[in-house]
Short mmCIF file of C-alpha atoms and ligand atoms in Angstrom, two decimals:
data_model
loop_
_atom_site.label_atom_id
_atom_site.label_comp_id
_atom_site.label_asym_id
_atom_site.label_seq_id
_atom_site.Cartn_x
_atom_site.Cartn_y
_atom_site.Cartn_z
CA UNK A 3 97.14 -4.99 -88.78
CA UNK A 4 97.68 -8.76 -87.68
CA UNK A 5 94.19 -10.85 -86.65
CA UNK A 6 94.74 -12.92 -83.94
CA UNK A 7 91.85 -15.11 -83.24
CA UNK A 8 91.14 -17.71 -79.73
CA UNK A 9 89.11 -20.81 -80.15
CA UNK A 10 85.60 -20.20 -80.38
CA UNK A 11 85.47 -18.78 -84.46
CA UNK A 12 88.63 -19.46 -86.47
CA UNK A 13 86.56 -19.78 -89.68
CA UNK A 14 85.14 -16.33 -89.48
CA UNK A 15 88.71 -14.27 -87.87
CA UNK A 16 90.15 -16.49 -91.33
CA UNK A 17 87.45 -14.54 -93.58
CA UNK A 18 88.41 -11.15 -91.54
CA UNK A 19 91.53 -11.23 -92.17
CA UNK A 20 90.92 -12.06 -96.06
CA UNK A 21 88.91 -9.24 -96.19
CA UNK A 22 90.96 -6.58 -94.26
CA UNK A 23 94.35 -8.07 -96.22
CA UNK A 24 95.87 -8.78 -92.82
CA UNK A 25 98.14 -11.48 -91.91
CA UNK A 26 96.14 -14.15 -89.94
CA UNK A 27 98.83 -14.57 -86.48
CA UNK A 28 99.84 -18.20 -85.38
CA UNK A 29 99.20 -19.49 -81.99
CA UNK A 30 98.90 -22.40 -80.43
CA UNK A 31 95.75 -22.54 -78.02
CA UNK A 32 95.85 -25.97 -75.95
CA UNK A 33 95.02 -26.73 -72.44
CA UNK A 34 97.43 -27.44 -69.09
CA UNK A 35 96.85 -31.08 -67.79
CA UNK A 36 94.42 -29.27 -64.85
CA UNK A 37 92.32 -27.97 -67.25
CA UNK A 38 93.79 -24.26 -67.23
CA UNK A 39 93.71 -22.59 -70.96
CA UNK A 40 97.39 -22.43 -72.40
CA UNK A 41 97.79 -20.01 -74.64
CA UNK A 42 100.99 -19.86 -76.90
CA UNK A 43 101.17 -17.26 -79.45
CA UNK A 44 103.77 -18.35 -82.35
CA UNK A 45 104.52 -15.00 -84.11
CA UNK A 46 108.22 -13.72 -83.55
CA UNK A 47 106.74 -10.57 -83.76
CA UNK A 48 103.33 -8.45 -82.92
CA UNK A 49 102.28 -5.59 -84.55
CA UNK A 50 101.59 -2.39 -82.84
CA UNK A 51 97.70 -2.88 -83.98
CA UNK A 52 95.96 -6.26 -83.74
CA UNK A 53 92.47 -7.13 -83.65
CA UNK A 54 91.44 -10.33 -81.37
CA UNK A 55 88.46 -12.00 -82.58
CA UNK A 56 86.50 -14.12 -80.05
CA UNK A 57 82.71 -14.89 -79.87
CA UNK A 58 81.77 -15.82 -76.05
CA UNK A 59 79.99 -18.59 -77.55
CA UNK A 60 79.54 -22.54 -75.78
CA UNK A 61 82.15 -23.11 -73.59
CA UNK A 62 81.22 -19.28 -72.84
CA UNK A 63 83.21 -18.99 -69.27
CA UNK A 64 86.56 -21.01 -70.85
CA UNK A 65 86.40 -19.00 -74.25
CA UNK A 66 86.40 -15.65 -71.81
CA UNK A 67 89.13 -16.69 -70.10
CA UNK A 68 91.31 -17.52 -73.43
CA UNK A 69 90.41 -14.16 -74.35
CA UNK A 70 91.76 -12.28 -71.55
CA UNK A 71 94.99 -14.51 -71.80
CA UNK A 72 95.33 -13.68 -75.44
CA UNK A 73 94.95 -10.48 -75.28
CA UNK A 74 98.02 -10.30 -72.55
CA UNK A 75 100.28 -12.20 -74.40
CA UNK A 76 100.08 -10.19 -77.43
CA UNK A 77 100.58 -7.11 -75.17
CA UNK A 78 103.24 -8.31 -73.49
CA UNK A 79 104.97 -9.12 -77.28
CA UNK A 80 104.44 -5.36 -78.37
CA UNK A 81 100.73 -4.85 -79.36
CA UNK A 82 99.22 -1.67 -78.27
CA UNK A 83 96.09 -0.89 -80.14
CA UNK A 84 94.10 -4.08 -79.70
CA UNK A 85 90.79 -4.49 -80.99
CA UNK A 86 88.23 -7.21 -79.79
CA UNK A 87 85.71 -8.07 -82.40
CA UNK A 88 83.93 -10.16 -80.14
CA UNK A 89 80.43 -10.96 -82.29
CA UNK A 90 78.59 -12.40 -79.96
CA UNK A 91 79.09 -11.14 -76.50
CA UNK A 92 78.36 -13.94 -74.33
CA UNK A 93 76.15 -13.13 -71.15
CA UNK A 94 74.06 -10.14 -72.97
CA UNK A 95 70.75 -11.71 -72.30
CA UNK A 96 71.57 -11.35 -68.07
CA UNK A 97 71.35 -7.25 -69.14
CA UNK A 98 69.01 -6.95 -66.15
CA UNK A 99 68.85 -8.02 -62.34
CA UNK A 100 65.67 -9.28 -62.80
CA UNK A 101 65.17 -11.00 -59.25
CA UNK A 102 66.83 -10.20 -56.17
CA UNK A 103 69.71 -12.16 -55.73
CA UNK A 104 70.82 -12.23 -58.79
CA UNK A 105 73.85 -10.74 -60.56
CA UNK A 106 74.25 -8.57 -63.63
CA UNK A 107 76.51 -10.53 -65.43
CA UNK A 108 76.28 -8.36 -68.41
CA UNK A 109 78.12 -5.79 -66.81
CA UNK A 110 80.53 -8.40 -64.97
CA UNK A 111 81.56 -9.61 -67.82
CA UNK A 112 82.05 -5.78 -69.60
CA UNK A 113 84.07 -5.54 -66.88
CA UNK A 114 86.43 -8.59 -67.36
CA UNK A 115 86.09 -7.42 -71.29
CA UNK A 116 87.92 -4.39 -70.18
CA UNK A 117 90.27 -6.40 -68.48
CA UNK A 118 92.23 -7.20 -71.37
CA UNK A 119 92.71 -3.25 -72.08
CA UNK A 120 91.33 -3.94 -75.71
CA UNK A 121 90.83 -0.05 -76.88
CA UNK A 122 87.77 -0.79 -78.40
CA UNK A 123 84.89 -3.20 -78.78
CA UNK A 124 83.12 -4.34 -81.93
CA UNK A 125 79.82 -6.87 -81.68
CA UNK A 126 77.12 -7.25 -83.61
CA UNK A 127 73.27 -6.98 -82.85
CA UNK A 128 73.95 -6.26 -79.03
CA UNK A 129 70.80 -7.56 -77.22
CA UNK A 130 70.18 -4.21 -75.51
CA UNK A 131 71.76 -1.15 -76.01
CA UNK A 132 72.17 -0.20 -72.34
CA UNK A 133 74.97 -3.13 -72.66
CA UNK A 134 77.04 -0.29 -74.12
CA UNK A 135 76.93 1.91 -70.81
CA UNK A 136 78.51 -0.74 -69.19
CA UNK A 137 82.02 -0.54 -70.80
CA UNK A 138 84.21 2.33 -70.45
CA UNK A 139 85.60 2.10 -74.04
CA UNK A 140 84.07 2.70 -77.49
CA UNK A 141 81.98 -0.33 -78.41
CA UNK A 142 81.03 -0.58 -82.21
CA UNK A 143 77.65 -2.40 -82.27
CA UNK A 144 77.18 -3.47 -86.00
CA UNK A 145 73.93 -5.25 -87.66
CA UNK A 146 73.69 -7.67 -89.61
CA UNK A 147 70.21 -6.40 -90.72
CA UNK A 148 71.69 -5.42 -94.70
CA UNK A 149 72.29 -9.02 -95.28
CA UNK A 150 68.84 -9.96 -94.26
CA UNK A 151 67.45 -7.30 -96.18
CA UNK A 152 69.75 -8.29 -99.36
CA UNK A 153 68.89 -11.82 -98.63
CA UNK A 154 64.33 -11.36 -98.38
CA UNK A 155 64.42 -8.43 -100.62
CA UNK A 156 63.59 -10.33 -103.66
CA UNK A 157 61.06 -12.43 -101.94
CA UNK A 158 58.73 -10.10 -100.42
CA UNK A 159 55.15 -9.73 -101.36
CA UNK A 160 52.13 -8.02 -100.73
CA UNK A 161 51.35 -11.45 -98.40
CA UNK A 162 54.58 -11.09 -96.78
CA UNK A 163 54.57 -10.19 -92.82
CA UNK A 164 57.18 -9.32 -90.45
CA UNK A 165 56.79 -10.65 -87.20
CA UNK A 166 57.70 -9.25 -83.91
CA UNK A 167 58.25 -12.48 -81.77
CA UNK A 168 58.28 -9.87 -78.30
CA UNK A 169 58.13 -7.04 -76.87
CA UNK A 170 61.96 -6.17 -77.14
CA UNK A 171 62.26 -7.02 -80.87
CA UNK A 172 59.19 -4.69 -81.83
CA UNK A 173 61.51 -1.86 -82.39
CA UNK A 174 63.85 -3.70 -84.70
CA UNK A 175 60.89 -5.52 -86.32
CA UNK A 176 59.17 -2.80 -87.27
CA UNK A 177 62.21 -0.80 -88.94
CA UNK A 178 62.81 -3.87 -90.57
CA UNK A 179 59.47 -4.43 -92.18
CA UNK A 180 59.32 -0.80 -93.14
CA UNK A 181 62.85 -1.37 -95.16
CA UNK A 182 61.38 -4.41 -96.54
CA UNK A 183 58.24 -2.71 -97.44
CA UNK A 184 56.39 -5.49 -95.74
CA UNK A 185 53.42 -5.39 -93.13
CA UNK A 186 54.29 -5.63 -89.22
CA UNK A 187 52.31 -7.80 -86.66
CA UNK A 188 53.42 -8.35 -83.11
CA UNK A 189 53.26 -11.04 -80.84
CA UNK A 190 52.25 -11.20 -76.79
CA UNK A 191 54.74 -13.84 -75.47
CA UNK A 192 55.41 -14.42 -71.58
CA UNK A 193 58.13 -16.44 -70.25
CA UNK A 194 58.80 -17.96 -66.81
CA UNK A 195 61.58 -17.20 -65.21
CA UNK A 196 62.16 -20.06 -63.15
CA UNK A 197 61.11 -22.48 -65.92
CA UNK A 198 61.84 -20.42 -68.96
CA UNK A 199 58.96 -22.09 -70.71
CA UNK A 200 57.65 -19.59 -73.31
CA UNK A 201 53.55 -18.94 -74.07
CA UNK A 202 52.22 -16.92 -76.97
CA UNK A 203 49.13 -15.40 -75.68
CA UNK A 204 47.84 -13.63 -78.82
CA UNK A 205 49.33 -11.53 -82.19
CA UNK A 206 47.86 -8.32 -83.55
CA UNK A 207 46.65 -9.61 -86.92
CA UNK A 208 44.86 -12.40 -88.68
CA UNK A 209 47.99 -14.45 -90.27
CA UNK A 210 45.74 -16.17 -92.18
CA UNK A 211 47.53 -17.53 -96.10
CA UNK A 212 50.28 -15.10 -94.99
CA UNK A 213 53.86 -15.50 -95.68
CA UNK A 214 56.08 -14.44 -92.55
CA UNK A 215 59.90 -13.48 -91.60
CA UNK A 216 60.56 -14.11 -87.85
CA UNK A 217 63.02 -11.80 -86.74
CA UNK A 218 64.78 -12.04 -83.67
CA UNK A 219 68.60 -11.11 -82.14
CA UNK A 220 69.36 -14.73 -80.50
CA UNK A 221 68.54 -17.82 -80.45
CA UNK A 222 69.01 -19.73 -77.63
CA UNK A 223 66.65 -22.93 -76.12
CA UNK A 224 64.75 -22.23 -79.48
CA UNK A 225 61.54 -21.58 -77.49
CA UNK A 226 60.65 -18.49 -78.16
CA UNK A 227 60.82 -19.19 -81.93
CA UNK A 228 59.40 -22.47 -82.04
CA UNK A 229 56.05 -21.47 -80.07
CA UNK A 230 56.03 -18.21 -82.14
CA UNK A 231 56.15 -20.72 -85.08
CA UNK A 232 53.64 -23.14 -83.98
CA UNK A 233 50.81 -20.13 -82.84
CA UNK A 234 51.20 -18.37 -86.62
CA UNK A 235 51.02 -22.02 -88.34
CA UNK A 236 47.73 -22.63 -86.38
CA UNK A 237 47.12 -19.54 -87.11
CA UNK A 238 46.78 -20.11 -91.06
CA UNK A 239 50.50 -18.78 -92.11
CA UNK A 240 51.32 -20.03 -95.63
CA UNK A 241 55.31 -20.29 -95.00
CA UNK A 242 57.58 -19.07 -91.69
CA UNK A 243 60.94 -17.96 -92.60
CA UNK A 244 62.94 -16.87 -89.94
CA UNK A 245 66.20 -14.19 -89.21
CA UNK A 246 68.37 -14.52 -86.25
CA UNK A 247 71.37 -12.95 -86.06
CA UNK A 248 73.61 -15.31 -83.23
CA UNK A 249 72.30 -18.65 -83.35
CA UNK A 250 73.96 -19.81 -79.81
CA UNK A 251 73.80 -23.57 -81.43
CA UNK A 252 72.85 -24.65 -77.73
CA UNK A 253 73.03 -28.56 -78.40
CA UNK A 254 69.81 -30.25 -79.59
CA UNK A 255 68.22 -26.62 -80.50
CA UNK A 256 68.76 -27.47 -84.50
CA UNK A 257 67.19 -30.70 -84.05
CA UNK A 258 64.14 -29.02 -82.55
CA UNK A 259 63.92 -26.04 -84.91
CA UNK A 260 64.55 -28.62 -87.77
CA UNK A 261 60.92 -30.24 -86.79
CA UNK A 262 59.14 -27.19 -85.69
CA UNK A 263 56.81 -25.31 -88.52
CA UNK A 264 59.73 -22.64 -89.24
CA UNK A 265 60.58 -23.31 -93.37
CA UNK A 266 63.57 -21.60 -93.60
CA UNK A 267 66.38 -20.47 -90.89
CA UNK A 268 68.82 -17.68 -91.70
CA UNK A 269 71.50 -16.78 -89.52
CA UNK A 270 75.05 -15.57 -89.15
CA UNK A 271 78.59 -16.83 -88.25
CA UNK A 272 78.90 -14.98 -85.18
CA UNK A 273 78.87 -18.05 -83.74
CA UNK A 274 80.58 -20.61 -85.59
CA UNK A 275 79.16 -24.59 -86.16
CA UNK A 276 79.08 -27.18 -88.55
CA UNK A 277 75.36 -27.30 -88.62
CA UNK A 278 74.22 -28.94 -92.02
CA UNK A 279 70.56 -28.98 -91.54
CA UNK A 280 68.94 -28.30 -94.87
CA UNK A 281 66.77 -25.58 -93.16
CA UNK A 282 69.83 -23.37 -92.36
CA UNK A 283 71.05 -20.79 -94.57
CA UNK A 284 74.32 -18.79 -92.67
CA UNK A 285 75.16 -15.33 -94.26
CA UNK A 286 79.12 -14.25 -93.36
CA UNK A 287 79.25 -11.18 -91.34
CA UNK A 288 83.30 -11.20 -91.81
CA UNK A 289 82.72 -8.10 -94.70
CA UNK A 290 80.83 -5.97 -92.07
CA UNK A 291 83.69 -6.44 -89.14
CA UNK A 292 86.26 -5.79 -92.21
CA UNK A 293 84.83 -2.86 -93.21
CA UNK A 294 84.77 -1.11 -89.55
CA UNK A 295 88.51 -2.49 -89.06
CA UNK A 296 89.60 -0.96 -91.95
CA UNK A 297 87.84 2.10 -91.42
C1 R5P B 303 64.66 -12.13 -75.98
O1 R5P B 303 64.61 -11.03 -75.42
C2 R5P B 303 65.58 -12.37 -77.13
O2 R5P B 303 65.48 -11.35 -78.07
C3 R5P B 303 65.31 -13.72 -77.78
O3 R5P B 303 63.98 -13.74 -78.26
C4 R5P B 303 65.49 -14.82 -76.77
O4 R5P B 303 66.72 -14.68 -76.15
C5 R5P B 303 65.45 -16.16 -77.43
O5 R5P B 303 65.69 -17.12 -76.46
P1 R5P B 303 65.13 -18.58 -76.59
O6 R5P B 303 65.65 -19.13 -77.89
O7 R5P B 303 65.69 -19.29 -75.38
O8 R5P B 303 63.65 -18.50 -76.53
#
């Protein structure tokens, strides 16, 4: 297998192919003088079976786009069996029309996915599983929930909580804190959808000299988080760690998450960045989308 690899997470496609023994294809990826995405790829020749790794991280709409093109060029040099390992599939929040008017850009943007006739899909901690009905290929939805496990195991203690942040992480949050062996408590939050401020209106147990794990799927404006945060520190919490699998590394977030009451910050490289805040620990998911590409 070759790994070919767009713009938006070199580092991690470089670990992939380390781990999978592949050879790591050339191109070059530059842009026309209008702005249009140029897409060059430098191999003489393309393997029958390549996997194309692109996260539809920031810019989300021009890393799309580079994706489709890549994926065209290396069919039109010979691949056939194309895999996208696309971590983070940008647009996955929008799973929903949740006003009138609106679009469901989660499915749009299956849809342009598809577009690139990749045989198969594999992501990581898809925000809602219904985002798999959308495509009409396989998609392989990985977690990244082992290497949070392996990384709190050793930590947990009879003072340690797990803490829902919403309603739709109460299912993961739960399995989680039952693997950990840890106590579950869950959190009321609203958001406004015009705004998208974020309110905490209560939790289901005193926090009180507790220690707690946050975990959540994404992390966007950092609200949701941060308030959860800030409502279990006045709440009496002894320490806030938290576990997000795609940190979207939405400029400024870091900066705010670095001053909020949230200790310690573990996340993947789904989305790549060269955040060095000292509150930021990133665990490598490359060994996980090796694993299923070898499989
Ligand atoms: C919500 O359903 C998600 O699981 C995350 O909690 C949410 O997307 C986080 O967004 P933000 O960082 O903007 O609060």
């Amino acid at each position: 297998m070759q790994i070919f690899a767009g713009s938006s997470n070199q580092p991690l496609a470089k670990k992939i192919a380390k781990t999978t023994k592949s050879t790591f294809g050339k191109i070059d990826l530059s842009r026309f003088s209008n702005g249009e995405a140029r897409v060059f790829v430098q191999e003489k020749r393309v393997k029958e079976k390549v996997a194309v790794v692109q996260s539809l991280s920031l810019p989300t709409d021009e890393h799309l786009i580079e994706y489709v093109l890549l994926c065209d060029a290396l069919a039109r040099m010979g691949a056939q069996d194309i895999t996208a390992v696309m971590p983070w599939i940008g647009y996955s929040l929008q799973d929903k029309v949740f006003r009138k008017g609106e679009p469901l850009s989660a499915k749009a943007v299956a849809q342009i996915i598809q577009v690139s006739k990749a045989k198969r899909v594999i992501t990581l901690d898809l925000h809602n599983r219904a985002i798999l009905g959308f495509f009409d290929i396989p998609v392989i939805d990985l977690s990244a929930r082992s290497l949070f496990i392996k990384y709190f195991r050793r930590s947990v203690n009879k003072k340690t909580f797990v803490v829902a942040p919403d309603e739709g992480a109460v299912k993961n949050s739960t399995s989680f804190a039952m693997d950990l062996g840890a106590s579950i408590v869950y959190m009321d939050k609203k958001r406004n959808l015009t705004s998208g401020k974020v309110d905490i209106i209560g939790m289901s147990r005193s926090v009180k000299g507790n220690d707690i794990i946050i975990i959540d799927d994404i992390i966007s404006t950092g609200s949701t988080l941060i308030e959860t945060a800030k409502a279990l520190k006045h709440a009496g919490a002894r320490s806030i760690r938290v576990a997000v699998t795609h940190h979207l590394h939405v400029p400024g977030v870091q900066g705010k998450l670095d001053k909020s009451p949230i200790d310690v910050f573990v996340t993947t490289d789904t989305i790549a960045n060269n955040n060095k805040s000292p509150k930021l620990v990133v665990l490598s998911v490359a060994d996980l989308i090796g694993e299923e590409l070898r499989y």
